[in-house]
JSON list of C-alpha atoms in Angstrom, two decimals:
[
{"chain": "A", "resi": 154, "resn": "MET", "atom": "CA", "xyz": [0.00, 0.00, 0.00]},
{"chain": "A", "resi": 155, "resn": "LEU", "atom": "CA", "xyz": [1.19, 3.52, -0.79]},
{"chain": "A", "resi": 156, "resn": "VAL", "atom": "CA", "xyz": [1.28, 6.74, 1.20]},
{"chain": "A", "resi": 157, "resn": "ARG", "atom": "CA", "xyz": [-1.36, 8.24, -1.12]},
{"chain": "A", "resi": 158, "resn": "ASP", "atom": "CA", "xyz": [-3.75, 5.48, 0.00]},
{"chain": "A", "resi": 159, "resn": "ALA", "atom": "CA", "xyz": [-3.28, 6.16, 3.72]},
{"chain": "A", "resi": 160, "resn": "MET", "atom": "CA", "xyz": [-2.71, 9.91, 4.02]},
{"chain": "A", "resi": 161, "resn": "SER", "atom": "CA", "xyz": [-5.21, 12.51, 5.10]},
{"chain": "A", "resi": 162, "resn": "THR", "atom": "CA", "xyz": [-5.85, 14.96, 2.28]},
{"chain": "A", "resi": 163, "resn": "VAL", "atom": "CA", "xyz": [-7.45, 17.55, 4.55]},
{"chain": "A", "resi": 164, "resn": "VAL", "atom": "CA", "xyz": [-4.43, 19.47, 5.79]},
{"chain": "A", "resi": 165, "resn": "LEU", "atom": "CA", "xyz": [-4.57, 22.15, 8.47]},
{"chain": "A", "resi": 166, "resn": "THR", "atom": "CA", "xyz": [-2.38, 25.01, 7.31]},
{"chain": "A", "resi": 167, "resn": "ILE", "atom": "CA", "xyz": [-1.46, 27.84, 9.66]},
{"chain": "A", "resi": 168, "resn": "GLY", "atom": "CA", "xyz": [0.77, 30.88, 9.48]},
{"chain": "A", "resi": 169, "resn": "PRO", "atom": "CA", "xyz": [3.90, 31.51, 11.53]},
{"chain": "A", "resi": 170, "resn": "ASP", "atom": "CA", "xyz": [2.18, 34.17, 13.63]},
{"chain": "A", "resi": 171, "resn": "HIS", "atom": "CA", "xyz": [-0.59, 31.94, 14.98]},
{"chain": "A", "resi": 172, "resn": "THR", "atom": "CA", "xyz": [-0.28, 31.60, 18.74]},
{"chain": "A", "resi": 173, "resn": "LEU", "atom": "CA", "xyz": [0.20, 28.12, 20.13]},
{"chain": "A", "resi": 174, "resn": "ARG", "atom": "CA", "xyz": [-3.27, 28.36, 21.69]},
{"chain": "A", "resi": 175, "resn": "GLN", "atom": "CA", "xyz": [-4.81, 29.16, 18.30]},
{"chain": "A", "resi": 176, "resn": "ALA", "atom": "CA", "xyz": [-2.92, 26.29, 16.69]},
{"chain": "A", "resi": 177, "resn": "ALA", "atom": "CA", "xyz": [-3.92, 23.90, 19.49]},
{"chain": "A", "resi": 178, "resn": "ALA", "atom": "CA", "xyz": [-7.58, 24.92, 19.21]},
{"chain": "A", "resi": 179, "resn": "LEU", "atom": "CA", "xyz": [-7.60, 24.34, 15.44]},
{"chain": "A", "resi": 180, "resn": "MET", "atom": "CA", "xyz": [-5.85, 20.98, 15.84]},
{"chain": "A", "resi": 181, "resn": "ALA", "atom": "CA", "xyz": [-8.19, 19.89, 18.63]},
{"chain": "A", "resi": 182, "resn": "ALA", "atom": "CA", "xyz": [-11.29, 20.86, 16.65]},
{"chain": "A", "resi": 183, "resn": "ARG", "atom": "CA", "xyz": [-10.11, 18.66, 13.77]},
{"chain": "A", "resi": 184, "resn": "ARG", "atom": "CA", "xyz": [-8.78, 15.90, 16.07]},
{"chain": "A", "resi": 185, "resn": "ILE", "atom": "CA", "xyz": [-5.36, 15.98, 14.43]},
{"chain": "A", "resi": 186, "resn": "GLY", "atom": "CA", "xyz": [-1.84, 16.04, 15.81]},
{"chain": "A", "resi": 187, "resn": "ALA", "atom": "CA", "xyz": [-0.02, 18.31, 13.37]},
{"chain": "A", "resi": 188, "resn": "ALA", "atom": "CA", "xyz": [-0.39, 21.45, 11.30]},
{"chain": "A", "resi": 189, "resn": "VAL", "atom": "CA", "xyz": [1.55, 22.56, 8.26]},
{"chain": "A", "resi": 190, "resn": "VAL", "atom": "CA", "xyz": [3.13, 25.97, 8.83]},
{"chain": "A", "resi": 191, "resn": "LEU", "atom": "CA", "xyz": [3.60, 28.03, 5.69]},
{"chain": "A", "resi": 192, "resn": "ASP", "atom": "CA", "xyz": [6.31, 30.59, 6.33]},
{"chain": "A", "resi": 193, "resn": "PRO", "atom": "CA", "xyz": [7.99, 32.06, 3.24]},
{"chain": "A", "resi": 194, "resn": "ASP", "atom": "CA", "xyz": [10.46, 33.95, 5.46]},
{"chain": "A", "resi": 195, "resn": "ALA", "atom": "CA", "xyz": [11.74, 30.73, 7.07]},
{"chain": "A", "resi": 196, "resn": "GLY", "atom": "CA", "xyz": [12.12, 28.69, 3.92]},
{"chain": "A", "resi": 197, "resn": "GLY", "atom": "CA", "xyz": [8.59, 27.63, 3.13]},
{"chain": "A", "resi": 198, "resn": "ILE", "atom": "CA", "xyz": [6.97, 24.58, 4.66]},
{"chain": "A", "resi": 199, "resn": "GLY", "atom": "CA", "xyz": [7.32, 23.49, 8.28]},
{"chain": "A", "resi": 200, "resn": "ILE", "atom": "CA", "xyz": [5.36, 21.40, 10.74]},
{"chain": "A", "resi": 201, "resn": "LEU", "atom": "CA", "xyz": [3.99, 22.12, 14.21]},
{"chain": "A", "resi": 202, "resn": "THR", "atom": "CA", "xyz": [2.95, 19.10, 16.23]},
{"chain": "A", "resi": 203, "resn": "GLU", "atom": "CA", "xyz": [1.10, 18.49, 19.44]},
{"chain": "A", "resi": 204, "resn": "ARG", "atom": "CA", "xyz": [4.47, 17.52, 20.95]},
{"chain": "A", "resi": 205, "resn": "ASP", "atom": "CA", "xyz": [5.88, 20.96, 20.07]},
{"chain": "A", "resi": 206, "resn": "ILE", "atom": "CA", "xyz": [2.99, 22.64, 21.86]},
{"chain": "A", "resi": 207, "resn": "LEU", "atom": "CA", "xyz": [3.28, 20.31, 24.85]},
{"chain": "A", "resi": 208, "resn": "ASN", "atom": "CA", "xyz": [7.03, 20.98, 25.15]},
{"chain": "A", "resi": 209, "resn": "SER", "atom": "CA", "xyz": [6.43, 24.74, 25.14]},
{"chain": "A", "resi": 210, "resn": "VAL", "atom": "CA", "xyz": [3.73, 24.57, 27.81]},
{"chain": "A", "resi": 211, "resn": "GLY", "atom": "CA", "xyz": [5.89, 22.19, 29.84]},
{"chain": "A", "resi": 212, "resn": "LEU", "atom": "CA", "xyz": [8.65, 24.80, 29.85]},
{"chain": "A", "resi": 213, "resn": "GLY", "atom": "CA", "xyz": [6.20, 27.33, 31.32]},
{"chain": "A", "resi": 214, "resn": "GLN", "atom": "CA", "xyz": [5.82, 29.34, 28.14]},
{"chain": "A", "resi": 215, "resn": "SER", "atom": "CA", "xyz": [2.49, 31.01, 27.52]},
{"chain": "A", "resi": 216, "resn": "PRO", "atom": "CA", "xyz": [0.43, 29.50, 24.68]},
{"chain": "A", "resi": 217, "resn": "ASP", "atom": "CA", "xyz": [-1.18, 32.93, 24.31]},
{"chain": "A", "resi": 218, "resn": "THR", "atom": "CA", "xyz": [2.07, 34.71, 23.45]},
{"chain": "A", "resi": 219, "resn": "GLU", "atom": "CA", "xyz": [4.25, 31.99, 21.92]},
{"chain": "A", "resi": 220, "resn": "ARG", "atom": "CA", "xyz": [4.05, 31.96, 18.13]},
{"chain": "A", "resi": 221, "resn": "ALA", "atom": "CA", "xyz": [4.07, 28.95, 15.85]},
{"chain": "A", "resi": 222, "resn": "HIS", "atom": "CA", "xyz": [7.27, 30.05, 14.07]},
{"chain": "A", "resi": 223, "resn": "ALA", "atom": "CA", "xyz": [9.27, 29.69, 17.30]},
{"chain": "A", "resi": 224, "resn": "HIS", "atom": "CA", "xyz": [8.26, 26.03, 17.65]},
{"chain": "A", "resi": 225, "resn": "THR", "atom": "CA", "xyz": [7.98, 24.90, 14.05]},
{"chain": "A", "resi": 226, "resn": "THR", "atom": "CA", "xyz": [10.26, 22.22, 12.66]},
{"chain": "A", "resi": 227, "resn": "ASN", "atom": "CA", "xyz": [11.62, 23.61, 9.41]},
{"chain": "A", "resi": 228, "resn": "ASP", "atom": "CA", "xyz": [14.08, 20.79, 8.70]},
{"chain": "A", "resi": 229, "resn": "VAL", "atom": "CA", "xyz": [11.22, 18.56, 7.58]},
{"chain": "A", "resi": 230, "resn": "VAL", "atom": "CA", "xyz": [11.40, 15.09, 6.07]},
{"chain": "A", "resi": 231, "resn": "PHE", "atom": "CA", "xyz": [8.80, 14.96, 3.33]},
{"chain": "A", "resi": 232, "resn": "ALA", "atom": "CA", "xyz": [7.11, 11.92, 1.84]},
{"chain": "A", "resi": 233, "resn": "ALA", "atom": "CA", "xyz": [6.09, 11.36, -1.76]},
{"chain": "A", "resi": 234, "resn": "PRO", "atom": "CA", "xyz": [2.62, 10.00, -2.48]},
{"chain": "A", "resi": 235, "resn": "SER", "atom": "CA", "xyz": [4.30, 7.07, -4.25]},
{"chain": "A", "resi": 236, "resn": "TRP", "atom": "CA", "xyz": [6.25, 5.94, -1.16]},
{"chain": "A", "resi": 237, "resn": "THR", "atom": "CA", "xyz": [5.23, 2.63, 0.34]},
{"chain": "A", "resi": 238, "resn": "LEU", "atom": "CA", "xyz": [3.90, 2.64, 3.88]},
{"chain": "A", "resi": 239, "resn": "GLU", "atom": "CA", "xyz": [7.03, 0.72, 4.84]},
{"chain": "A", "resi": 240, "resn": "GLU", "atom": "CA", "xyz": [9.18, 3.60, 3.54]},
{"chain": "A", "resi": 241, "resn": "ALA", "atom": "CA", "xyz": [7.09, 6.11, 5.49]},
{"chain": "A", "resi": 242, "resn": "ALA", "atom": "CA", "xyz": [7.23, 4.02, 8.67]},
{"chain": "A", "resi": 243, "resn": "HIS", "atom": "CA", "xyz": [11.00, 3.67, 8.31]},
{"chain": "A", "resi": 244, "resn": "ALA", "atom": "CA", "xyz": [11.43, 7.44, 7.88]},
{"chain": "A", "resi": 245, "resn": "MET", "atom": "CA", "xyz": [9.29, 8.07, 10.98]},
{"chain": "A", "resi": 246, "resn": "ALA", "atom": "CA", "xyz": [11.11, 5.49, 13.09]},
{"chain": "A", "resi": 247, "resn": "HIS", "atom": "CA", "xyz": [14.53, 6.70, 11.94]},
{"chain": "A", "resi": 248, "resn": "GLY", "atom": "CA", "xyz": [13.67, 10.38, 12.51]},
{"chain": "A", "resi": 249, "resn": "GLY", "atom": "CA", "xyz": [11.72, 9.94, 15.74]},
{"chain": "A", "resi": 250, "resn": "PHE", "atom": "CA", "xyz": [8.56, 11.65, 14.56]},
{"chain": "A", "resi": 251, "resn": "ARG", "atom": "CA", "xyz": [4.94, 10.65, 13.94]},
{"chain": "A", "resi": 252, "resn": "HIS", "atom": "CA", "xyz": [3.87, 12.76, 10.95]},
{"chain": "A", "resi": 253, "resn": "LEU", "atom": "CA", "xyz": [5.12, 13.22, 7.40]},
{"chain": "A", "resi": 254, "resn": "ILE", "atom": "CA", "xyz": [3.98, 16.00, 5.10]},
{"chain": "A", "resi": 255, "resn": "VAL", "atom": "CA", "xyz": [3.27, 14.55, 1.67]},
{"chain": "A", "resi": 256, "resn": "LEU", "atom": "CA", "xyz": [4.47, 16.74, -1.19]},
{"chain": "A", "resi": 257, "resn": "ASP", "atom": "CA", "xyz": [3.50, 16.56, -4.83]},
{"chain": "A", "resi": 258, "resn": "GLY", "atom": "CA", "xyz": [5.29, 19.01, -7.10]},
{"chain": "A", "resi": 259, "resn": "GLY", "atom": "CA", "xyz": [6.61, 20.91, -4.07]},
{"chain": "A", "resi": 260, "resn": "GLU", "atom": "CA", "xyz": [3.11, 21.53, -2.69]},
{"chain": "A", "resi": 261, "resn": "PRO", "atom": "CA", "xyz": [1.60, 19.85, 0.39]},
{"chain": "A", "resi": 262, "resn": "MET", "atom": "CA", "xyz": [-1.10, 17.42, -0.67]},
{"chain": "A", "resi": 263, "resn": "GLY", "atom": "CA", "xyz": [-1.56, 15.52, 2.57]},
{"chain": "A", "resi": 264, "resn": "ILE", "atom": "CA", "xyz": [-0.17, 14.29, 5.86]},
{"chain": "A", "resi": 265, "resn": "VAL", "atom": "CA", "xyz": [0.43, 10.69, 6.80]},
{"chain": "A", "resi": 266, "resn": "SER", "atom": "CA", "xyz": [0.69, 9.77, 10.46]},
{"chain": "A", "resi": 267, "resn": "VAL", "atom": "CA", "xyz": [1.63, 6.67, 12.39]},
{"chain": "A", "resi": 268, "resn": "ARG", "atom": "CA", "xyz": [-2.08, 6.26, 13.13]},
{"chain": "A", "resi": 269, "resn": "ASP", "atom": "CA", "xyz": [-2.87, 6.30, 9.39]},
{"chain": "A", "resi": 270, "resn": "ILE", "atom": "CA", "xyz": [-0.32, 3.55, 8.79]},
{"chain": "A", "resi": 271, "resn": "ILE", "atom": "CA", "xyz": [-1.67, 1.45, 11.65]},
{"chain": "A", "resi": 272, "resn": "ARG", "atom": "CA", "xyz": [-5.20, 1.81, 10.27]},
{"chain": "A", "resi": 273, "resn": "CYS", "atom": "CA", "xyz": [-4.01, 0.37, 6.96]},
{"chain": "A", "resi": 274, "resn": "TRP", "atom": "CA", "xyz": [-1.96, -2.42, 8.49]},
{"chain": "A", "resi": 275, "resn": "ALA", "atom": "CA", "xyz": [-4.58, -3.50, 11.03]},
{"chain": "A", "resi": 276, "resn": "PRO", "atom": "CA", "xyz": [-8.01, -2.51, 9.59]},
{"chain": "A", "resi": 277, "resn": "THR", "atom": "CA", "xyz": [-9.88, -5.51, 10.99]},
{"chain": "A", "resi": 278, "resn": "ARG", "atom": "CA", "xyz": [-8.62, -4.97, 14.53]},
{"chain": "A", "resi": 279, "resn": "LEU", "atom": "CA", "xyz": [-9.51, -1.27, 14.43]},
{"chain": "A", "resi": 280, "resn": "ARG", "atom": "CA", "xyz": [-13.06, -1.92, 13.31]},
{"chain": "A", "resi": 281, "resn": "ALA", "atom": "CA", "xyz": [-13.44, -4.47, 16.10]},
{"chain": "A", "resi": 282, "resn": "GLY", "atom": "CA", "xyz": [-12.32, -1.85, 18.64]},
{"chain": "A", "resi": 283, "resn": "ALA", "atom": "CA", "xyz": [-9.23, -3.82, 19.64]},
{"chain": "A", "resi": 284, "resn": "LEU", "atom": "CA", "xyz": [-6.90, -0.81, 19.49]}
]
C-alpha cells in the first residue's frame, strides 16, 4: 500500500504568527496532531505538532504569546505519495517523529501519520475496537 492510499488529504495550514493556543484549538477541533506551517520567510513549509505545543507549555511558556514560528520544525522530512507505507514508517522510526507531510510538485497534498499507517496495516482490529 502507498502513502497516497493512507494519508489525510485535509491538511490544516497555519501561518507563523498563529499563537500556540490558536494552533492547538484548530488541531483539537479537527482531532489531528499536526499542522503545516507556511512561512515564506523561514524557507517555506514546516510542521507544528502536538508535541511541540506540549514541550512549550511544559517549559512554562504562555500559549497565548508563543508563536508557531518559534516552535515549528523547518528541517522537515517529506514523503512522496508514491512511497510505500514501509518507507514512510522507516522514515518516521529513523527520525523519531509521527507525521510526514506529503508533497507533490513541491506543494503539500496531505499528511500521513503513524495512526494512518496502523489503520491500513490492522483494519480488521480497528473496526473491532481492539486498538
